[in-house]
CSV table of C-alpha atoms in Angstrom, one decimal:
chain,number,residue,atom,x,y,z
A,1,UNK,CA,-19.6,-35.0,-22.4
A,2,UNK,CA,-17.9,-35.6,-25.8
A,3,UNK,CA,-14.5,-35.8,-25.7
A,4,UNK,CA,-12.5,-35.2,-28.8
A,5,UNK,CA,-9.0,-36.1,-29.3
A,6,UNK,CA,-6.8,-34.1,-31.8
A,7,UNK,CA,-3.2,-35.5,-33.3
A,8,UNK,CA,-0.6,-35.0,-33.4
A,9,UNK,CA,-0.3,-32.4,-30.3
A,10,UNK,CA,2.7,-30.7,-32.8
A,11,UNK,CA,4.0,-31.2,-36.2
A,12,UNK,CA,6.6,-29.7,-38.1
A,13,UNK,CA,6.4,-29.4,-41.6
A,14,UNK,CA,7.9,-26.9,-44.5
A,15,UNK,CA,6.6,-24.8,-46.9
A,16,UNK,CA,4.5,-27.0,-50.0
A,17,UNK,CA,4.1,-29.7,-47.4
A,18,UNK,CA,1.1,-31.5,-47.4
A,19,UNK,CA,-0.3,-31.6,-43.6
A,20,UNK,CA,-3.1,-33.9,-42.0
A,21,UNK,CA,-4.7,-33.2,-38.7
A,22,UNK,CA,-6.9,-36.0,-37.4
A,23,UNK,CA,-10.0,-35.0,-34.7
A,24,UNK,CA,-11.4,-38.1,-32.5
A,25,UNK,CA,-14.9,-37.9,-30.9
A,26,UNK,CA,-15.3,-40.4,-28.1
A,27,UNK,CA,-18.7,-41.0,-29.7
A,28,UNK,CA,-20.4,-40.8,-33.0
A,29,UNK,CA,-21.2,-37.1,-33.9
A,30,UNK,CA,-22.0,-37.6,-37.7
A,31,UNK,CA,-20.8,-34.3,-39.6
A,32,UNK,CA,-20.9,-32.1,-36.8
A,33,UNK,CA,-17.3,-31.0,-36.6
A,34,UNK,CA,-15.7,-27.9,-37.2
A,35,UNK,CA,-11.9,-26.4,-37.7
A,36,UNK,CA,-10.6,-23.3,-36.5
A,37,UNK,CA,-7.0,-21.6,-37.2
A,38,UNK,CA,-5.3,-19.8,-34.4
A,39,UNK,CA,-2.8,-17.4,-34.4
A,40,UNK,CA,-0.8,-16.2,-31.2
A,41,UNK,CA,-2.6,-12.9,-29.9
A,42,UNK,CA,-5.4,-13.3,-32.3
A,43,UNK,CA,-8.4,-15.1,-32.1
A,44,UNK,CA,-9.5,-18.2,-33.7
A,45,UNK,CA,-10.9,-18.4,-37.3
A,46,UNK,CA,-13.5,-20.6,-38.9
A,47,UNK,CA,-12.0,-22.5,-41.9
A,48,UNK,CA,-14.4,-25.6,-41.6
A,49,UNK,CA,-17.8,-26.5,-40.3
A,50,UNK,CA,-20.1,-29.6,-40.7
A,51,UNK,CA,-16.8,-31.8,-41.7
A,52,UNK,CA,-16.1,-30.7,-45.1
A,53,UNK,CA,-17.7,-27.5,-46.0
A,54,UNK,CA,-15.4,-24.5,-46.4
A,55,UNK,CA,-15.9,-21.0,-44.9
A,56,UNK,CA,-16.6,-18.5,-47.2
A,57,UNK,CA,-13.0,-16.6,-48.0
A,58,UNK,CA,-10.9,-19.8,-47.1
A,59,UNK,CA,-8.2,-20.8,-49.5
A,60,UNK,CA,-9.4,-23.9,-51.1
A,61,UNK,CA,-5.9,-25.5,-49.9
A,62,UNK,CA,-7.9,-26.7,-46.7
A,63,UNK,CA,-10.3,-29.3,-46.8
A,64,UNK,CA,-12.0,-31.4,-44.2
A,65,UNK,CA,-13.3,-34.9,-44.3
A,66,UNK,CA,-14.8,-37.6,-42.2
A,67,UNK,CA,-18.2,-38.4,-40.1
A,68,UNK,CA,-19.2,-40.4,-36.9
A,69,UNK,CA,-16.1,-40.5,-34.8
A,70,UNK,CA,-13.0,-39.7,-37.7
A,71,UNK,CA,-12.2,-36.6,-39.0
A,72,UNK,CA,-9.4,-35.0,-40.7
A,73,UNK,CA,-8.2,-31.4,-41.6
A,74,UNK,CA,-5.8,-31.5,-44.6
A,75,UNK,CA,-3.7,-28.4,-46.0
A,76,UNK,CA,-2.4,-29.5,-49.3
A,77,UNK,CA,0.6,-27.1,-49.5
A,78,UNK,CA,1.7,-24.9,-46.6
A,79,UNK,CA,1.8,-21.8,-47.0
A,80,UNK,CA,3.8,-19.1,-44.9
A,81,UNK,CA,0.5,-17.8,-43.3
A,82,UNK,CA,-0.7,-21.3,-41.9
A,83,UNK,CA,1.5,-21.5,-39.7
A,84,UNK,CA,-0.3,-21.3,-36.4
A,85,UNK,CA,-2.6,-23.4,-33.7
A,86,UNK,CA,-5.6,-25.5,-35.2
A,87,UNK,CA,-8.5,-26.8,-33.1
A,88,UNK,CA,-11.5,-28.6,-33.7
A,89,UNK,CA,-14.8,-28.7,-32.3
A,90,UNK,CA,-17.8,-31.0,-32.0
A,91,UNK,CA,-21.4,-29.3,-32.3
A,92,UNK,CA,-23.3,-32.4,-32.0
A,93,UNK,CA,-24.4,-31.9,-28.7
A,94,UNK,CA,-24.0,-29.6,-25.6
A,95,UNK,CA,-21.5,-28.9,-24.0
A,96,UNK,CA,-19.5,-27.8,-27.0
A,97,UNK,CA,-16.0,-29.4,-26.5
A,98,UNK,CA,-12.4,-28.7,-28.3
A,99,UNK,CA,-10.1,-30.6,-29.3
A,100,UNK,CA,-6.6,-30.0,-27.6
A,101,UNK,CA,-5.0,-28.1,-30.3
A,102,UNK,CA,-2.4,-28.8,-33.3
A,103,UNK,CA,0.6,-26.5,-33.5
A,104,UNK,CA,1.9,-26.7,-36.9
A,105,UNK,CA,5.5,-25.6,-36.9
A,106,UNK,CA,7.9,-24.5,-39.3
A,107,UNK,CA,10.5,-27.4,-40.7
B,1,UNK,CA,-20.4,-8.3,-41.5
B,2,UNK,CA,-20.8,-8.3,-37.8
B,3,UNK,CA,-18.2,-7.2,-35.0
B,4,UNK,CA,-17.9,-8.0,-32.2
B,5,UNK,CA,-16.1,-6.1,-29.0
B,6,UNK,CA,-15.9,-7.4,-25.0
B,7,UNK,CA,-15.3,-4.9,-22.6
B,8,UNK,CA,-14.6,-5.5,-19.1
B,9,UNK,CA,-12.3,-5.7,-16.3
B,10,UNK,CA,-9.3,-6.7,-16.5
B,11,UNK,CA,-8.0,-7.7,-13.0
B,12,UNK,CA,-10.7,-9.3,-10.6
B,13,UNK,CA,-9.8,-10.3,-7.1
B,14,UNK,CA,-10.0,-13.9,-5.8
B,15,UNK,CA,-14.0,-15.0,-4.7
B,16,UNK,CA,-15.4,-11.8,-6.6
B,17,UNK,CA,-17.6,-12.1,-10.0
B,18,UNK,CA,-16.6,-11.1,-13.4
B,19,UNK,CA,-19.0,-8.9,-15.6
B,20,UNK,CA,-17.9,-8.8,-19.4
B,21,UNK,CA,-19.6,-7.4,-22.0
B,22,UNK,CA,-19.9,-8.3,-25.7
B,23,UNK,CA,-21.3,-5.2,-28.3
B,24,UNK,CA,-22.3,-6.2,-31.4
B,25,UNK,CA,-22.6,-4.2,-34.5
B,26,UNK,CA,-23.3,-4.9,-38.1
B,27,UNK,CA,-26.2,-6.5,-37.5
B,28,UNK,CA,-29.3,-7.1,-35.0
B,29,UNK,CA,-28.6,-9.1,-31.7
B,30,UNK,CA,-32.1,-9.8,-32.2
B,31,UNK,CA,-31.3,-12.4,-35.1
B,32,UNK,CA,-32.9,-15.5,-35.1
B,33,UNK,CA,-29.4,-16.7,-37.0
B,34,UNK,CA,-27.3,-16.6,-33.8
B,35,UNK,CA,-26.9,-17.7,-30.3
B,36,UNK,CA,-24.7,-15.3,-28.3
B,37,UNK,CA,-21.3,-17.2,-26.9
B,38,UNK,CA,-19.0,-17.1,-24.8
B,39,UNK,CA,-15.5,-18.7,-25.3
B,40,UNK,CA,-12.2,-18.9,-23.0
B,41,UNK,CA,-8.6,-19.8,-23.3
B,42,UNK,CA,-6.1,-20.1,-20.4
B,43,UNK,CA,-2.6,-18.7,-21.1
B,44,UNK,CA,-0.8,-21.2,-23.0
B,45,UNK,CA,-4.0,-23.2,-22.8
B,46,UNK,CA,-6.4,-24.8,-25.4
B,47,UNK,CA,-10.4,-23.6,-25.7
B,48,UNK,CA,-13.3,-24.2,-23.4
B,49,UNK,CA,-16.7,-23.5,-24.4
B,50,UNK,CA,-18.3,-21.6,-21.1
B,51,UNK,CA,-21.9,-21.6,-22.6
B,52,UNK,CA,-24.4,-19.8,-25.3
B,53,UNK,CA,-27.6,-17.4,-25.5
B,54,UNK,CA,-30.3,-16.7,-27.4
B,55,UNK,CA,-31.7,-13.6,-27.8
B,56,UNK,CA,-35.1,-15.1,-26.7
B,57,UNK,CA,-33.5,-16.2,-23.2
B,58,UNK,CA,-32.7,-19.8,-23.7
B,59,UNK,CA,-29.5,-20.5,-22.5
B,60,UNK,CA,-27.2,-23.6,-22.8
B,61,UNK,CA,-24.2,-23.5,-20.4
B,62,UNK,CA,-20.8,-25.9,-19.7
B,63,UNK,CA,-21.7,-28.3,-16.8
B,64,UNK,CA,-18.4,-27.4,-15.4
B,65,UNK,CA,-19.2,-24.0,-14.6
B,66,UNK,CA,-23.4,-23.9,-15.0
B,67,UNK,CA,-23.3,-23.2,-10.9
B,68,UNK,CA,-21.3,-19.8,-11.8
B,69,UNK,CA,-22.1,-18.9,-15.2
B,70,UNK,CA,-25.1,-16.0,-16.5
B,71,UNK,CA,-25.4,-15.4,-20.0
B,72,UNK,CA,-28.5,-12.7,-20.4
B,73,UNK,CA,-28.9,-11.1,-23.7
B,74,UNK,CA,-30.0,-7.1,-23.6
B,75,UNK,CA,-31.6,-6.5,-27.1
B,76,UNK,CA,-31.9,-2.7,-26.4
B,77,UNK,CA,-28.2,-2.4,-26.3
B,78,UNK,CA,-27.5,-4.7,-28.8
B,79,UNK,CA,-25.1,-6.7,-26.6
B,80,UNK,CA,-24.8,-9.7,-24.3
B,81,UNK,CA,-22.8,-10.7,-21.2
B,82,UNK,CA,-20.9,-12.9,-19.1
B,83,UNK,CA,-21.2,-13.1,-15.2
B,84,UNK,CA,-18.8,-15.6,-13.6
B,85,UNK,CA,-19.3,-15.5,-10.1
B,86,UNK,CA,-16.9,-17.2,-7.4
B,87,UNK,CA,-13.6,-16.8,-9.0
B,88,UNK,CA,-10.0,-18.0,-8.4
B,89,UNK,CA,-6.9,-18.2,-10.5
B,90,UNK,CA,-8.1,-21.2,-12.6
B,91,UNK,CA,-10.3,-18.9,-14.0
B,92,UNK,CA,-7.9,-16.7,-15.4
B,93,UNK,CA,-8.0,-16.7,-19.4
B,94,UNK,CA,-8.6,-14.6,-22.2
B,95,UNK,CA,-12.4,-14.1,-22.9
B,96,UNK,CA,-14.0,-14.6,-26.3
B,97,UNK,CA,-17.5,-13.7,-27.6
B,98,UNK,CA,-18.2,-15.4,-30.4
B,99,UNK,CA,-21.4,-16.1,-33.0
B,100,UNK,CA,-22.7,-19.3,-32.9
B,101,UNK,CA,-24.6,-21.1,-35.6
B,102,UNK,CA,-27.0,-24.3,-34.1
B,103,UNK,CA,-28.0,-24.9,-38.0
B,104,UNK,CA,-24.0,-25.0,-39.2
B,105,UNK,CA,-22.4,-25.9,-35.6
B,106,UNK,CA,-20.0,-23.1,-35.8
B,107,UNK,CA,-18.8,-19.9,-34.1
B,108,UNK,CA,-18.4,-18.0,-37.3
B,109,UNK,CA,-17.8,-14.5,-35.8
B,110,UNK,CA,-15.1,-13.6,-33.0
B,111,UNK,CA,-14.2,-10.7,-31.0
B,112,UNK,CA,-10.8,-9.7,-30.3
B,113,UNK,CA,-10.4,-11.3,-26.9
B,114,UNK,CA,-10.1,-9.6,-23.5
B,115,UNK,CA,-7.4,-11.1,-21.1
B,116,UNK,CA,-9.5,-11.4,-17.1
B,117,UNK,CA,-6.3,-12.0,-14.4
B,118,UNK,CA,-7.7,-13.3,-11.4
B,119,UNK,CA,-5.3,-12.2,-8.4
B,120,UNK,CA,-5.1,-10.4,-5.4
């Protein structure tokens, strides 16, 4: 199985930060990677799939980037709302595995 | 848009199998778009793929729990569902059903969850 590796665990940051999330695969996976947002209660939410491209109706304050074994989810200024779990994902091969999980906390 | 709904017990006893249920509406089950997934988080826990159907039968499913898992897909109800057979308290989570997309590698639509307590 792929395992993928997700830092930090937990940041805090504040409003109109700029936030990186970083996603390991323990082997190459080229730009099969996605992001999901999780809210307590709720369920997860696609921002980003195959690295980089953004889900229709995101805020175009996420991005993704990265292939092979890197990858990085970026917010380039927080907003109130983002506040909340993020995972990734690799879809290169079965079985589908997570990352960990990023809780991004308020400053 | 599709949505998607699981139904199902909510308290299952120790060494008995779990049915769940996912209905989908806005759109066809029958989709060649989709496979049909299931998804599970532990309280306080991260995400664990438990496997994924197509609606012609083919089925991928975690190695970790292939020996207990049945994902079947029942077109004339437009829905598909989760047997977990064997089950202790490890197993309790809430349970997802999710779209997933082999040509974009993502689960793009989610149902609301359903919380399964294991516990006698």
């Amino acid at each position: 199985d792929i395992q993928m590796t997700q830092s930090p665990s937990s940041v805090s940051a504040s409003v109109g930060d700029r936030v990186t999330i970083t996603c390991r695969a323990s082997q190459g996976i080229s730009s099969w990677l996605a992001w999901y947002q999780q809210k307590p209660g709720k369920a997860p939410k696609l921002l980003i799939y195959a690295a980089s491209s953004l889900h229709s109706g995101v805020p175009s304050r996420f991005s993704g980037s990265g292939s092979g074994t890197d990858f990085t989810l970026t917010i380039s200024s927080l907003q109130p709302e983002d506040f909340a779990t993020y995972y990734c994902h690799q879809a290169n091969s079965f079985p589908i595995t997570f990352g960990q999980g990023t809780r991004l906390e308020i400053k | 848009q599709l949505q998607l709904q699981e139904s199902g017990p909510g308290l299952v006893k120790p060494s008995e199998t779990v049915s769940l249920s996912c209905t989908v509406s806005g759109g066809s089950i029958s989709s060649s778009t989709y496979h049909w997934g299931w998804i599970r988080q532990p309280p306080g826990k991260g995400l664990e793929w438990i496997g994924s159907s197509y609606y012609s039968g083919s089925t991928y499913y975690n190695p970790s729990l292939k020996s207990r898992v049945t994902i079947s897909v029942d077109t004339s109800k437009n829905q598909f569902s989760l047997k977990l057979s064997s089950v202790t308290a490890a197993d309790t989570a809430v349970y997802y059903c999710a779209t997933y997309s082999g040509s974009e590698g993502n689960f793009e639509y989610w149902g609301q969850g359903t919380l399964v307590t294991v516990s006698s």
